[in-house]
Amino acid sequence: MDFELTDEQKAFRETLRAFVDKEIVPVATEWEHSGRYPAEIVEKMKQMGLFGLSVPEEYGGMAADMVSFALVFEEIARGWMGVAGTIGSHSLACWMISRHGTEEQKRLHLPDLATGARRTAIALTEPGAGTDLQGIQTRAVRDGDHYVVTGTKTWITNARHADPLPVLVKTSIAEPAHKGMSVLLVDPSSPGFGVSRDLPKLGYKGTETCEVVLDEVRVPVSCLLGGVEGRGMQQVLGGLELGRVNIAARAVGVAQAAYDAALGYARERTAFGQPIADFQAVQLKLADMATEIQAARLLTYWAASQADGGRRVDMEAGMAKYFASEVALKASLESMRIHGGYGYSQEYVVERLYRDAPLMAIGEGTNDVQRMVIARALVSGKGKVGW
């Protein structure tokens, strides 16, 4: 049993850490508050090859192992969680295309997606369907060699940059519902496709989150992911396992940033003639934060390493996402308490972390859903705890 990163993973982490500390941390607070899009940071991430994380090497990607994948999102989220979103949905969609796409679809899209010359995203959620994806209403009706797509998708990260945009649709009215669901790779320049609005958010700023309207958009049949109808739900659920490792790692990064800020402040801030780090009440908070963050990190790396083995990790990724996101929520609040009134000020990083943390408890399936996934795996015998 080895709890150490490989030499390659350590070197990769150091490269990421240096990038985050130099390019993201100094500007994150100012740019986040002003609503500035991090275009310069995105360009540097392209140069580092990070848009090719989940793209096979034969198509120009990095084909990163899942632990290295987690390291990327942990380190970037430590600097600015919103920036991690620009490659989060992109990586999930790239994985879906590389895993399920036809050879023609792979050759057409993956080389450009790997370099970031084009980006992508994933359109699942609708105004009336989030957790219950089988309840989506977006329809794709076959008309000759095209599908005619009508519907609305919401909470779409990278919506203004996605080319193509994988969209979960109903290609037939079947029972059970998932048998009639498919994924179409939609060209955003198609007539009838539009980004209707940007969603106002508590946190997760820096990357756009939009509502997308498809009004009788004609999509060639060749854009059906995998070339076979009725496999969309299966394709999406596999991708969401990757997404939950991503979210868990982001949560660890946010929690780590909250802890770092709390520890630094506690050492510098004095009260009653001594640093507040000398007070037992503050020490207990720091001890709890450090312990829980490290547990979340190890759980996330464990889920990632299990995924590297090529097996389903719905339970493991669910555990990591559920636990790590709850730790991020708690750590950001405890860090704010240690900072006192300054923690509530926009002059300090803590208030941003406190606003960013809740998304991880919601995104890629709410934590209540994760608990259900975990429980079902345990009860069915597909998953177990212990040796």
Short mmCIF file of C-alpha atoms in Angstrom, two decimals, residues 76-353:
data_model
loop_
_atom_site.label_atom_id
_atom_site.label_comp_id
_atom_site.label_asym_id
_atom_site.label_seq_id
_atom_site.Cartn_x
_atom_site.Cartn_y
_atom_site.Cartn_z
CA ILE A 76 -6.44 25.36 -9.80
CA ALA A 77 -9.41 25.51 -7.39
CA ARG A 78 -6.98 26.40 -4.61
CA GLY A 79 -6.26 29.54 -6.61
CA TRP A 80 -9.70 30.26 -8.08
CA MET A 81 -12.45 27.67 -8.30
CA GLY A 82 -14.18 29.43 -11.19
CA VAL A 83 -11.16 28.96 -13.45
CA ALA A 84 -11.29 25.21 -12.83
CA GLY A 85 -14.75 25.26 -14.38
CA THR A 86 -13.38 26.19 -17.80
CA ILE A 87 -11.66 22.82 -18.12
CA GLY A 88 -14.06 20.81 -15.93
CA SER A 89 -17.02 20.47 -18.29
CA HIS A 90 -14.62 20.46 -21.23
CA SER A 91 -12.74 17.45 -19.87
CA LEU A 92 -15.95 15.56 -19.15
CA ALA A 93 -17.23 16.12 -22.70
CA CYS A 94 -13.85 15.17 -24.21
CA TRP A 95 -13.91 11.95 -22.22
CA MET A 96 -17.39 11.15 -23.51
CA ILE A 97 -16.35 11.75 -27.12
CA SER A 98 -13.15 9.72 -26.76
CA ARG A 99 -14.93 6.87 -24.98
CA HIS A 100 -18.20 6.73 -26.91
CA GLY A 101 -17.71 8.66 -30.14
CA THR A 102 -17.36 7.16 -33.59
CA GLU A 103 -13.93 7.25 -35.17
CA GLU A 104 -15.10 10.05 -37.44
CA GLN A 105 -16.32 12.08 -34.46
CA LYS A 106 -13.03 11.57 -32.64
CA ARG A 107 -10.93 12.66 -35.62
CA LEU A 108 -13.19 15.65 -36.26
CA HIS A 109 -13.23 17.05 -32.74
CA LEU A 110 -10.57 15.71 -30.39
CA PRO A 111 -7.38 17.20 -31.91
CA ASP A 112 -8.73 20.76 -31.68
CA LEU A 113 -10.28 20.14 -28.27
CA ALA A 114 -6.97 18.79 -26.95
CA THR A 115 -5.18 22.06 -27.72
CA GLY A 116 -8.03 24.31 -26.64
CA ALA A 117 -8.32 25.70 -30.17
CA ARG A 118 -11.93 24.71 -29.67
CA ARG A 119 -13.63 24.07 -26.36
CA THR A 120 -16.61 22.06 -25.32
CA ALA A 121 -19.02 21.55 -22.46
CA ILE A 122 -22.00 19.38 -21.54
CA ALA A 123 -25.69 20.31 -21.67
CA LEU A 124 -27.74 18.10 -19.36
CA THR A 125 -29.77 20.19 -16.90
CA GLU A 126 -33.03 21.88 -17.85
CA PRO A 127 -35.20 24.41 -16.01
CA GLY A 128 -37.50 21.55 -14.98
CA ALA A 129 -34.99 18.67 -14.78
CA GLY A 130 -31.76 18.59 -12.82
CA THR A 131 -31.28 15.63 -10.52
CA ASP A 132 -33.92 13.68 -12.46
CA LEU A 133 -32.28 13.64 -15.89
CA GLN A 134 -34.88 11.20 -17.17
CA GLY A 135 -37.34 14.08 -16.84
CA ILE A 136 -35.73 16.19 -19.57
CA GLN A 137 -38.06 17.65 -22.20
CA THR A 138 -35.60 18.53 -24.98
CA ARG A 139 -36.71 16.56 -28.05
CA ALA A 140 -34.81 15.51 -31.14
CA VAL A 141 -37.14 14.38 -33.93
CA ARG A 142 -35.66 12.56 -36.90
CA ASP A 143 -36.21 14.28 -40.23
CA GLY A 144 -34.33 12.53 -43.00
CA ASP A 145 -30.60 12.81 -42.38
CA HIS A 146 -31.09 15.37 -39.56
CA TYR A 147 -32.58 15.64 -36.11
CA VAL A 148 -34.71 18.68 -35.32
CA VAL A 149 -33.93 19.67 -31.74
CA THR A 150 -36.15 21.83 -29.54
CA GLY A 151 -35.66 22.60 -25.86
CA THR A 152 -33.89 24.66 -23.22
CA LYS A 153 -30.77 23.75 -21.25
CA THR A 154 -29.53 25.62 -18.20
CA TRP A 155 -26.48 25.89 -15.93
CA ILE A 156 -24.19 25.33 -18.91
CA THR A 157 -20.56 26.16 -18.19
CA ASN A 158 -18.55 27.20 -21.28
CA ALA A 159 -21.80 27.75 -23.18
CA ARG A 160 -20.42 30.69 -25.17
CA HIS A 161 -17.28 28.77 -26.14
CA ALA A 162 -18.54 25.20 -26.65
CA ASP A 163 -17.95 23.85 -30.16
CA PRO A 164 -19.44 21.30 -30.30
CA LEU A 165 -21.88 21.25 -27.40
CA PRO A 166 -22.96 17.71 -26.42
CA VAL A 167 -26.67 17.93 -25.62
CA LEU A 168 -28.70 15.25 -23.86
CA VAL A 169 -32.00 14.83 -25.73
CA LYS A 170 -34.93 12.49 -26.10
CA THR A 171 -34.77 10.85 -29.52
CA SER A 172 -37.82 8.73 -28.74
CA ILE A 173 -40.54 8.41 -26.14
CA ALA A 174 -39.62 5.09 -24.61
CA GLU A 175 -40.23 3.28 -21.35
CA PRO A 176 -38.16 3.25 -19.28
CA ALA A 177 -37.27 6.82 -20.24
CA HIS A 178 -33.50 6.31 -20.37
CA LYS A 179 -33.86 4.01 -23.39
CA GLY A 180 -35.07 6.94 -25.46
CA MET A 181 -32.23 9.31 -24.52
CA SER A 182 -29.26 10.19 -26.73
CA VAL A 183 -26.44 12.74 -26.92
CA LEU A 184 -26.07 14.99 -29.96
CA LEU A 185 -22.92 17.00 -30.73
CA VAL A 186 -24.49 20.34 -31.64
CA ASP A 187 -22.73 22.97 -33.73
CA PRO A 188 -23.34 26.34 -31.97
CA SER A 189 -23.41 28.17 -35.31
CA SER A 190 -26.57 26.27 -36.32
CA PRO A 191 -29.68 28.40 -36.94
CA GLY A 192 -31.97 28.30 -33.93
CA PHE A 193 -29.16 27.79 -31.41
CA GLY A 194 -28.66 30.63 -28.95
CA VAL A 195 -27.34 31.54 -25.52
CA SER A 196 -30.31 33.34 -24.02
CA ARG A 197 -28.80 34.66 -20.81
CA ASP A 198 -26.04 34.43 -18.22
CA LEU A 199 -27.21 33.14 -14.87
CA PRO A 200 -26.50 35.38 -11.85
CA LYS A 201 -24.59 33.38 -9.24
CA LEU A 202 -23.51 33.59 -5.61
CA GLY A 203 -20.04 32.34 -6.50
CA TYR A 204 -18.33 30.27 -9.19
CA LYS A 205 -17.50 33.41 -11.12
CA GLY A 206 -14.88 33.85 -13.81
CA THR A 207 -16.41 31.30 -16.13
CA GLU A 208 -19.79 31.84 -17.74
CA THR A 209 -22.84 29.80 -16.74
CA CYS A 210 -25.66 30.18 -19.19
CA GLU A 211 -29.07 29.16 -20.41
CA VAL A 212 -29.13 27.73 -23.93
CA VAL A 213 -32.16 27.65 -26.20
CA LEU A 214 -32.52 25.26 -29.13
CA ASP A 215 -35.35 26.30 -31.42
CA GLU A 216 -35.79 23.67 -34.13
CA VAL A 217 -32.04 23.31 -34.54
CA ARG A 218 -31.17 20.92 -37.35
CA VAL A 219 -28.40 18.53 -36.31
CA PRO A 220 -26.95 16.01 -38.80
CA VAL A 221 -27.48 12.37 -37.88
CA SER A 222 -23.69 11.99 -38.09
CA CYS A 223 -23.54 14.08 -34.88
CA LEU A 224 -25.29 11.40 -32.81
CA LEU A 225 -22.65 10.42 -30.25
CA GLY A 226 -21.60 6.87 -30.97
CA GLY A 227 -23.96 6.60 -33.92
CA VAL A 228 -26.63 4.65 -32.03
CA GLU A 229 -29.77 6.07 -30.42
CA GLY A 230 -30.79 5.30 -26.86
CA ARG A 231 -27.36 5.24 -25.23
CA GLY A 232 -27.24 8.82 -24.00
CA MET A 233 -27.99 8.15 -20.35
CA GLN A 234 -25.32 5.46 -20.17
CA GLN A 235 -22.79 7.78 -21.84
CA VAL A 236 -23.62 10.64 -19.48
CA LEU A 237 -23.53 8.58 -16.28
CA GLY A 238 -20.07 7.28 -17.13
CA GLY A 239 -18.89 10.83 -17.69
CA LEU A 240 -20.40 12.00 -14.41
CA GLU A 241 -18.12 9.63 -12.50
CA LEU A 242 -15.20 11.57 -13.95
CA GLY A 243 -17.05 14.78 -13.12
CA ARG A 244 -17.45 13.79 -9.48
CA VAL A 245 -13.73 13.19 -9.10
CA ASN A 246 -13.28 16.66 -10.62
CA ILE A 247 -15.74 18.21 -8.14
CA ALA A 248 -14.21 16.38 -5.17
CA ALA A 249 -10.76 17.64 -6.14
CA ARG A 250 -12.04 21.20 -6.53
CA ALA A 251 -13.58 20.94 -3.06
CA VAL A 252 -10.25 19.83 -1.63
CA GLY A 253 -8.58 22.82 -3.29
CA VAL A 254 -11.09 25.28 -1.86
CA ALA A 255 -10.82 23.70 1.59
CA GLN A 256 -7.03 23.83 1.43
CA ALA A 257 -7.10 27.52 0.50
CA ALA A 258 -9.46 28.20 3.41
CA TYR A 259 -7.16 26.37 5.81
CA ASP A 260 -4.03 28.11 4.49
CA ALA A 261 -5.71 31.48 4.91
CA ALA A 262 -6.88 30.63 8.44
CA LEU A 263 -3.50 29.35 9.57
CA GLY A 264 -1.66 32.37 8.14
CA TYR A 265 -4.08 34.80 9.71
CA ALA A 266 -4.02 33.05 13.09
CA ARG A 267 -0.25 33.31 13.23
CA GLU A 268 -0.25 37.02 12.40
CA ARG A 269 -3.32 38.34 14.21
CA THR A 270 -2.76 39.23 17.84
CA ALA A 271 -5.29 39.60 20.63
CA PHE A 272 -4.70 40.09 24.34
CA GLY A 273 -1.00 40.36 23.68
CA GLN A 274 -0.47 37.12 21.76
CA PRO A 275 -1.13 35.52 18.35
CA ILE A 276 -4.61 34.05 18.20
CA ALA A 277 -2.97 30.80 17.02
CA ASP A 278 -1.92 30.37 20.67
CA PHE A 279 -5.56 30.17 21.79
CA GLN A 280 -6.85 26.66 22.24
CA ALA A 281 -10.22 27.44 20.64
CA VAL A 282 -8.47 28.49 17.41
CA GLN A 283 -6.09 25.54 17.56
CA LEU A 284 -9.01 23.11 17.78
CA LYS A 285 -10.58 24.61 14.66
CA LEU A 286 -7.29 24.34 12.77
CA ALA A 287 -6.82 20.74 13.89
CA ASP A 288 -10.31 19.77 12.73
CA MET A 289 -9.84 21.52 9.39
CA ALA A 290 -6.47 19.92 8.70
CA THR A 291 -7.67 16.43 9.60
CA GLU A 292 -10.83 16.62 7.53
CA ILE A 293 -9.06 18.13 4.51
CA GLN A 294 -6.47 15.39 4.48
CA ALA A 295 -9.19 12.75 4.78
CA ALA A 296 -11.04 14.35 1.86
CA ARG A 297 -7.85 14.45 -0.20
CA LEU A 298 -7.07 10.79 0.39
CA LEU A 299 -10.65 9.78 -0.38
CA THR A 300 -10.48 11.74 -3.64
CA TYR A 301 -7.15 10.22 -4.66
CA TRP A 302 -8.48 6.77 -3.77
CA ALA A 303 -11.52 7.23 -6.02
CA ALA A 304 -9.24 8.52 -8.79
CA SER A 305 -6.84 5.59 -8.46
CA GLN A 306 -9.75 3.15 -8.57
CA ALA A 307 -10.92 4.79 -11.80
CA ASP A 308 -7.43 4.31 -13.24
CA GLY A 309 -8.05 0.59 -12.86
CA GLY A 310 -10.73 0.83 -15.54
CA ARG A 311 -13.65 -0.09 -13.32
CA ARG A 312 -16.92 1.66 -12.45
CA VAL A 313 -16.42 4.01 -9.52
CA ASP A 314 -19.89 5.40 -8.96
CA MET A 315 -19.73 4.58 -5.24
CA GLU A 316 -16.12 5.69 -4.77
CA ALA A 317 -16.54 8.93 -6.73
CA GLY A 318 -19.82 9.56 -4.90
CA MET A 319 -18.10 9.13 -1.52
CA ALA A 320 -15.28 11.47 -2.50
CA LYS A 321 -17.57 14.15 -3.92
CA TYR A 322 -19.98 13.97 -0.97
CA PHE A 323 -17.36 14.08 1.77
CA ALA A 324 -14.97 16.57 0.17
CA SER A 325 -17.72 19.06 -0.65
CA GLU A 326 -19.02 18.97 2.92
CA VAL A 327 -15.46 19.54 4.15
CA ALA A 328 -15.13 22.55 1.84
CA LEU A 329 -18.34 24.03 3.21
CA LYS A 330 -17.19 23.58 6.79
CA ALA A 331 -13.61 24.71 6.21
CA SER A 332 -14.65 27.91 4.48
CA LEU A 333 -17.00 28.80 7.33
CA GLU A 334 -14.45 27.94 10.04
CA SER A 335 -11.83 30.00 8.24
CA MET A 336 -14.23 32.93 8.18
CA ARG A 337 -14.81 32.55 11.91
CA ILE A 338 -11.09 32.54 12.59
CA HIS A 339 -10.73 35.71 10.52
CA GLY A 340 -13.57 37.34 12.45
CA GLY A 341 -14.92 40.49 10.82
CA TYR A 342 -12.16 40.46 8.21
CA GLY A 343 -13.44 37.11 6.94
CA TYR A 344 -16.63 38.88 5.89
CA SER A 345 -14.70 41.52 3.97
CA GLN A 346 -14.06 41.35 0.26
CA GLU A 347 -10.50 42.41 0.97
CA TYR A 348 -9.76 38.86 2.13
CA VAL A 349 -9.97 35.65 0.10
CA VAL A 350 -12.18 33.84 2.62
CA GLU A 351 -15.46 35.41 1.56
CA ARG A 352 -14.91 34.17 -2.01
CA LEU A 353 -14.15 30.65 -0.79
#
